[in-house]
Coordinates of C-alpha atoms and ligand atoms in Angstrom, one line a residue:
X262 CA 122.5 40.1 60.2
X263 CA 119.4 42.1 58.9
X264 CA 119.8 44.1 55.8
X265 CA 117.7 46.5 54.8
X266 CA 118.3 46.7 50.7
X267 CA 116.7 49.5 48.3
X268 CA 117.2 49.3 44.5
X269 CA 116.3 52.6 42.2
X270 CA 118.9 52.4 39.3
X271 CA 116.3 52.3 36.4
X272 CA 112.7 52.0 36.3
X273 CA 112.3 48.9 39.0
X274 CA 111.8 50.6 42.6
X275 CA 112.7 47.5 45.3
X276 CA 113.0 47.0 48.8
X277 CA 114.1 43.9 50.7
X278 CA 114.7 42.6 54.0
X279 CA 118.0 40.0 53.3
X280 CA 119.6 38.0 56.4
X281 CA 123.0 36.6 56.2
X282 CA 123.3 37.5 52.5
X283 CA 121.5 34.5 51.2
X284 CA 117.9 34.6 53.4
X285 CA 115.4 36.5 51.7
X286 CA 113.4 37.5 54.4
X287 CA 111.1 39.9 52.0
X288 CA 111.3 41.1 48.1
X289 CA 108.7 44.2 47.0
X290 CA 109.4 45.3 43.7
X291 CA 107.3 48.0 41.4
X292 CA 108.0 48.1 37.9
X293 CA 107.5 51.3 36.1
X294 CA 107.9 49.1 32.7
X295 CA 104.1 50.4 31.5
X296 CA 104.5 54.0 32.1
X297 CA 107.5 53.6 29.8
X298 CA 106.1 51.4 27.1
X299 CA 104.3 54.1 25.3
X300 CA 107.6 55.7 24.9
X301 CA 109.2 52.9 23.8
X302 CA 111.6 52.8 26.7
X303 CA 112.7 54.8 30.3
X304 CA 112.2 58.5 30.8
X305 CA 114.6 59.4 33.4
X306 CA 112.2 62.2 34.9
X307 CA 109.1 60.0 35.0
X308 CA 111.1 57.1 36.5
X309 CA 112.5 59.1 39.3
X310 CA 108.9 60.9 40.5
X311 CA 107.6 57.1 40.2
X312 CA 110.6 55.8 42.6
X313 CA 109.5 59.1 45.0
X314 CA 106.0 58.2 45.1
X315 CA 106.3 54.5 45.7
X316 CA 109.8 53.7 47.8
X317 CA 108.3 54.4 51.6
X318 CA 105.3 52.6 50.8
X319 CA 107.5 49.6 49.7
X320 CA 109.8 50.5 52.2
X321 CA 106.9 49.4 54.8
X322 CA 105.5 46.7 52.8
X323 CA 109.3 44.6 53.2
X324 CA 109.3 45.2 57.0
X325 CA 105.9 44.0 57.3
X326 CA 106.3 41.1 54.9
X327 CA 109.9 40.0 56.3
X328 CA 107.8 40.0 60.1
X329 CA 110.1 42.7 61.6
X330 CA 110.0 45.8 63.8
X331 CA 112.4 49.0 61.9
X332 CA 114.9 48.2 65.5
X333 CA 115.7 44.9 64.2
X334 CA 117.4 46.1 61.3
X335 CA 121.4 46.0 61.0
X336 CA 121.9 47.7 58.2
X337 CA 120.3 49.5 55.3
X338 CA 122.4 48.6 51.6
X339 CA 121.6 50.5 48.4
X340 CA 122.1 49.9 45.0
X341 CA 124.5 53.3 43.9
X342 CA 125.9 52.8 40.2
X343 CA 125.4 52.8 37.5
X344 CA 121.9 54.1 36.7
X345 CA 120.3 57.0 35.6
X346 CA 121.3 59.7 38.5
X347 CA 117.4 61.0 39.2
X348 CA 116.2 57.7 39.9
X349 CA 119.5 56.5 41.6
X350 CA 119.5 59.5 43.9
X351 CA 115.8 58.8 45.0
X352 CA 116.9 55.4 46.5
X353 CA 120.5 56.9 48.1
X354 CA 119.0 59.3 49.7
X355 CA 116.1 57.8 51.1
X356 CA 118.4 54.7 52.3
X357 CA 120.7 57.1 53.8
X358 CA 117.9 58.6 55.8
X359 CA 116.7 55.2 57.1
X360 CA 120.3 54.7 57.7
X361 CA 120.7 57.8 59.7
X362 CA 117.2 57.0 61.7
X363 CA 118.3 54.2 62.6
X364 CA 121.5 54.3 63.6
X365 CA 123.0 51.7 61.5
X366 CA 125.7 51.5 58.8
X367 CA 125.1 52.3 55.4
X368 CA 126.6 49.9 52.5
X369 CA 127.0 51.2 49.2
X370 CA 126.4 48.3 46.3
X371 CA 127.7 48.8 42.8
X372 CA 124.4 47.3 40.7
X373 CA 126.1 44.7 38.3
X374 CA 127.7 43.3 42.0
X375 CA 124.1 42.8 43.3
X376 CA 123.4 41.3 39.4
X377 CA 126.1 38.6 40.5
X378 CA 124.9 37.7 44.1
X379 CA 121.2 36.8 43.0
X380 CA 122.8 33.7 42.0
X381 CA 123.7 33.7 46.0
X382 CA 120.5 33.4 46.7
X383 CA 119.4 30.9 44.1
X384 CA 122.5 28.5 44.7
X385 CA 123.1 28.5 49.0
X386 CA 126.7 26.4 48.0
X387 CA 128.1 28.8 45.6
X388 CA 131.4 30.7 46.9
X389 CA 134.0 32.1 45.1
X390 CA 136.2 32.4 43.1
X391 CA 134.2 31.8 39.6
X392 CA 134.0 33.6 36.4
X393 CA 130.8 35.7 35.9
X394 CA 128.7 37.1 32.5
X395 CA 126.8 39.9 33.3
X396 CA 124.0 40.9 30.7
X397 CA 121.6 43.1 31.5
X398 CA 119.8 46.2 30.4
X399 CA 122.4 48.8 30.6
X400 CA 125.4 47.0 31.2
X401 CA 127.2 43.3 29.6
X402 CA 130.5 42.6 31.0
X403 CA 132.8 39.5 31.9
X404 CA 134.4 39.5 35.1
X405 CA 136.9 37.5 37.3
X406 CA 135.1 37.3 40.5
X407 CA 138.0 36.2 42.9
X408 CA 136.6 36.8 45.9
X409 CA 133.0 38.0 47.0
X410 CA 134.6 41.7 47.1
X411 CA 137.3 41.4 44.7
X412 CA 136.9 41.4 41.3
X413 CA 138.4 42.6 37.8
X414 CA 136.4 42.7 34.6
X415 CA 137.9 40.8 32.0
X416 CA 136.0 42.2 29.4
X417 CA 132.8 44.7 28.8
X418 CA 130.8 46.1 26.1
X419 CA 132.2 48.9 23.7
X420 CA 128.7 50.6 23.3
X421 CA 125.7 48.9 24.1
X422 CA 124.3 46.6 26.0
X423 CA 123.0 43.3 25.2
X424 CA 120.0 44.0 26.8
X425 CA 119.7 47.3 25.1
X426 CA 120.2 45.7 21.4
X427 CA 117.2 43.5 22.7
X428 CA 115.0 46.4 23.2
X429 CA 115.6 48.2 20.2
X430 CA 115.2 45.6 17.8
X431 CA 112.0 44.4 19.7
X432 CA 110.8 48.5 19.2
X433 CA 112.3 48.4 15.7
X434 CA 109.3 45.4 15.2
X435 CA 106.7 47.3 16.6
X436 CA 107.3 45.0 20.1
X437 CA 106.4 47.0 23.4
X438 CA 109.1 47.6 25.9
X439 CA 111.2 45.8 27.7
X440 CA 111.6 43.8 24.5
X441 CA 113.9 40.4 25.4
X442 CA 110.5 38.9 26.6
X443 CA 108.4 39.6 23.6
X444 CA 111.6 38.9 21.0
X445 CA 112.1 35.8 23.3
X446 CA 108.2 34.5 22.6
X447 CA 108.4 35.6 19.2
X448 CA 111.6 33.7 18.3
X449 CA 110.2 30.6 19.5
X450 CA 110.0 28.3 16.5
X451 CA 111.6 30.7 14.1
X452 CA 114.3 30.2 12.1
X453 CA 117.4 31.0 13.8
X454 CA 119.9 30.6 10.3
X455 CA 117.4 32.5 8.0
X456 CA 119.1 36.2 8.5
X457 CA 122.5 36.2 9.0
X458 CA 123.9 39.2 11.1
X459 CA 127.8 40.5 11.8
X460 CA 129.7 39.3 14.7
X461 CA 132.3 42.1 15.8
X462 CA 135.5 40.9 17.3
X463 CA 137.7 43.3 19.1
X464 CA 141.2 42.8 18.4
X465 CA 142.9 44.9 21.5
X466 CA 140.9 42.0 24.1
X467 CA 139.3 39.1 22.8
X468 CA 136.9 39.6 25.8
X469 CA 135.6 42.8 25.0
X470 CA 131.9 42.8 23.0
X471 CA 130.2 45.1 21.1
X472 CA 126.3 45.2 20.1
X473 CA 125.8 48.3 18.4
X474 CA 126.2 46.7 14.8
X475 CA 124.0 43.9 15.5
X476 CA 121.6 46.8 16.4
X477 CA 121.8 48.7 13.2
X478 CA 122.2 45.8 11.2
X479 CA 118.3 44.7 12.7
X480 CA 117.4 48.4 12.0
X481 CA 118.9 48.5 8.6
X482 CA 117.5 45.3 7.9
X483 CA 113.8 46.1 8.3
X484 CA 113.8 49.6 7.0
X485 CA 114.8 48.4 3.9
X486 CA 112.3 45.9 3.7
X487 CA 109.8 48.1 4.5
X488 CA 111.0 50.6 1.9
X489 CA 111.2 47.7 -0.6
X490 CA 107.7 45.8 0.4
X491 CA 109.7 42.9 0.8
X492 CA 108.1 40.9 3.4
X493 CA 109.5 40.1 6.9
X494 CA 109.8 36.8 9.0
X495 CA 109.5 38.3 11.9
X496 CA 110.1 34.4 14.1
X497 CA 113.0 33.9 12.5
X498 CA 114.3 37.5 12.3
X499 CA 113.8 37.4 16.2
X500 CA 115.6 34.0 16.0
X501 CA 118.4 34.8 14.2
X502 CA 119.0 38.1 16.4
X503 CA 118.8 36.3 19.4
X504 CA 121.6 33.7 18.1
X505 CA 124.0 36.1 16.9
X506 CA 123.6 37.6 20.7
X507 CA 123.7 34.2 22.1
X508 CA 126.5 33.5 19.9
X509 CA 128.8 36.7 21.2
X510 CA 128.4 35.9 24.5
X511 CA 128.8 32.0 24.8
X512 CA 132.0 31.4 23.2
X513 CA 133.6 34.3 25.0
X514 CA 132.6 32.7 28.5
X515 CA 133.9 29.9 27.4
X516 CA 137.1 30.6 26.5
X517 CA 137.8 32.8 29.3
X518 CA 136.9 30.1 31.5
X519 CA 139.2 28.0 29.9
X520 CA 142.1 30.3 29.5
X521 CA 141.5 31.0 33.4
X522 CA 141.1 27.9 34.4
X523 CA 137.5 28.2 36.3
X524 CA 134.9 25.0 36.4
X525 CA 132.4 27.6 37.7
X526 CA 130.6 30.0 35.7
X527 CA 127.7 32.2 36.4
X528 CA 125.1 33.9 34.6
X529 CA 123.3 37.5 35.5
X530 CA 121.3 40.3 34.8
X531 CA 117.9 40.5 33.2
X532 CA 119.2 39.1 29.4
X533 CA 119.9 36.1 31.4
X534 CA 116.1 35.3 31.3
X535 CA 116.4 34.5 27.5
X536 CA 115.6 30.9 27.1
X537 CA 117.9 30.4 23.8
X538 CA 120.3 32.1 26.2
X539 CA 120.2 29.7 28.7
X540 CA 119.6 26.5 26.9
X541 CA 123.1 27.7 24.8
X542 CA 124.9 28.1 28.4
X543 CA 123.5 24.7 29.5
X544 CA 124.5 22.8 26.6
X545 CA 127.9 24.9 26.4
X546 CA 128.8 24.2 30.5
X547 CA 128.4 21.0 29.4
X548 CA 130.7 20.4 26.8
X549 CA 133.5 22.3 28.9
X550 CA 132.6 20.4 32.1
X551 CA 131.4 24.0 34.1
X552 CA 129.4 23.7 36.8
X553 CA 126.9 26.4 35.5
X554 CA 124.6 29.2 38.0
X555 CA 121.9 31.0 36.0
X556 CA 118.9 32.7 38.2
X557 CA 115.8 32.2 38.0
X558 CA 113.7 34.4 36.2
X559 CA 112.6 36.3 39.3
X560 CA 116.2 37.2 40.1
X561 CA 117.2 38.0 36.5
X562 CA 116.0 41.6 36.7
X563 CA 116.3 44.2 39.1
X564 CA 115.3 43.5 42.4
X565 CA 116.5 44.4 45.8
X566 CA 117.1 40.8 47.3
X567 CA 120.5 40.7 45.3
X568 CA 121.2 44.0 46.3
X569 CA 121.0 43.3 50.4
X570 CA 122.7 39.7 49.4
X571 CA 126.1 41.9 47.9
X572 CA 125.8 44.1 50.7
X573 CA 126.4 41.7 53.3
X574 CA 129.7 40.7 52.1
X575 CA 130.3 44.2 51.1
X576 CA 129.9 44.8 55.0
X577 CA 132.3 41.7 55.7
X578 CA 134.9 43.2 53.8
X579 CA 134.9 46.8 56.1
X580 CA 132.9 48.4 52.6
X581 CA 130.4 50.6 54.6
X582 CA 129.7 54.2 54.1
X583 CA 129.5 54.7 57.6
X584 CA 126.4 56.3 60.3
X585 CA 126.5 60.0 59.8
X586 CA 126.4 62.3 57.0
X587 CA 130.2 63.1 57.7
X588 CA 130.7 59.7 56.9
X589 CA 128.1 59.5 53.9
X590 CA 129.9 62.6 52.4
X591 CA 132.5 60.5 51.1
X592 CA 130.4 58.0 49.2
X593 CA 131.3 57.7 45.2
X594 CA 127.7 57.7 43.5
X595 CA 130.0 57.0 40.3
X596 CA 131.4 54.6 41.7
X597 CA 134.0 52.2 39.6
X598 CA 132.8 48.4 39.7
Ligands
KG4_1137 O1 119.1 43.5 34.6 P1 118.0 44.3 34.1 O2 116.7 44.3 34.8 O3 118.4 45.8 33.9 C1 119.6 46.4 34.2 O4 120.1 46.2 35.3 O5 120.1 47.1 33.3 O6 117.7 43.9 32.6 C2 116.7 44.4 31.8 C3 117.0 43.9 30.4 C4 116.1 44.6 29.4 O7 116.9 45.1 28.3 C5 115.2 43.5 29.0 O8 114.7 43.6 27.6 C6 116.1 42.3 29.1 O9 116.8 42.5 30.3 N1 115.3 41.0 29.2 C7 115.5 40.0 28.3 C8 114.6 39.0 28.7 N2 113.9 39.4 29.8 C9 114.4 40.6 30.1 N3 116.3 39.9 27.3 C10 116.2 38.8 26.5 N4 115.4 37.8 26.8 C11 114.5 37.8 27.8 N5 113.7 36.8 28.1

């Protein structure tokens, strides 16, 4: 089964051809990320004219790539929450048209489930059930994934995202945006004990994370040394940042996976690049005898390859939004994960 996948959640416009969930058959992606640097991070309204201008053109570029005619198409999947509405409504609409045009079904995809099935695509022997950590730009949550289409979040961020408190304490050091790439480079080497930051634990559910104190504690930290002339080590600051991130999410994997008693665990979303990240899940999987699934790089961030890989099994599971605009009338842009 062909699926034809579109991605417009945020500032990465993507179109892919996917067969059978796991066959990438094509993958075009255009990131906006340098017409939002100089603002230090996405404009909703600039995103969404970008996403206008350049989705048909992509659009062409996967059939062409993947070798296929529009008629051999089975489906057309789209990527429909969360994101910022402008953008996401750029990609709905146009899938929905292609949808329409063609005749086939359209499948709705929450993002953070298309986050997940990249590691589909990376690892052909993965199945369900396993315990996935989600981290990406706008969303970090742990989730029991029971079944391709069945799954319950253990846990999720209070207020922001790990991949948020990445960019603002990369813009905070005068980094450009995205920042967990530049913070990632610049940690390198540093020294990861020299600042010590606080590591909230939320007594209602253990699983549950919050970032936003790590954030202001990074903010907080370098305003005053800018006020005071005190000088900044900017490697280790970076270090230490990234270890107190590392360190929130790790352990609570971990113990979930114990307490649930998984021996899979997988990694996704864009923070999920982060090579003190990684390396802490590796040597952590270890220890607690998990067979561990992280991307790789190029299926970290948004794309649309994970997007037609959810969308298949979303299709398997009767999860369509039908042919017709009848049909498409009842599709929940908000829709609950
Ligand atoms: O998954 P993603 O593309 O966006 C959402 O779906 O929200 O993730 C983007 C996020 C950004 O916050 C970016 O700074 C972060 O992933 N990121 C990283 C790294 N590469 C990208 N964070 C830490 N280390 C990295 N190497």
């Amino acid at each position: 089964m062909k699926i034809l996948a579109f991605e417009s959640t945020c500032d990465e416009t993507a179109v892919a051809v996917v067969e059978d969930g796991r066959h990438v058959l094509s993958d075009q992606i255009y990131s906006q990320a340098d017409l939002h640097a100089v603002y230090g991070g996405v404009v909703p309204e600039i995103a969404s004219r970008c996403h206008v201008e350049v989705i048909s053109i992509l659009a062409e570029r996967a059939l062409k790539e993947a070798g296929i005619s529009r008629t051999e198409i089975d489906a057309v999947a789209v990527s429909y929450a969360p994101g910022l509405i402008g953008a996401v409504l750029v990609g709905v609409n146009f899938a929905k048209a292609c949808a329409m045009a063609l005749g086939v079904p359209l499948i709705p995809v929450h993002h953070i489930r298309g986050h997940m099935a990249a590691n589909y695509i990376a690892y052909p022997e993965l199945e369900p059930p396993f315990l996935c950590l989600a981290i990406s730009g706008g969303n970090t949550l742990l989730a029991d994934v029971r079944d391709y289409t069945d799954m319950r979040i253990l846990g999720h961020t209070r207020d922001d995202a790990a991949g948020e408190c990445f960019d603002k304490t990369a813009r905070v050091l005068g980094l450009p945006y995205p920042g967990g790439k530049p913070i990632d480079e610049l940690a390198r080497g540093g020294d990861d004990k020299k600042y010590i930051f606080p590591q909230a634990h939320i007594e209602e559910n253990p699983y549950d994370m919050s970032f936003s104190g790590l954030k202001t504690a990074v903010i907080n930290l370098v305003h005053h040394a800018e006020q005071t002339g005190e000088e900044i080590d900017r490697s280790a600051l970076a270090a230490s940042f990234t270890r107190a991130v590392s360190e929130s999410l790790v352990p609570r994997a971990m113990m979930a996976a114990e307490e649930l008693g998984y021996d899979k665990l997988v990694i996704a979303g864009g923070v999920a690049a982060n090579s003190v990240i990684r390396r802490d899940f590796t040597e952590a999987a270890e220890k607690h005898h998990l067979q561990l699934f992280i991307p790789p790089l190029r299926l970290c961030g948004d794309n649309a390859a994970m997007i037609g890989a959810q969308g298949y099994y979303e299709y398997l599971a009767g999860h369509t939004a039908g042919t017709d605009l009848n049909a498409y009338a009842s599709m929940d842009i908000n829709g609950s994960f």
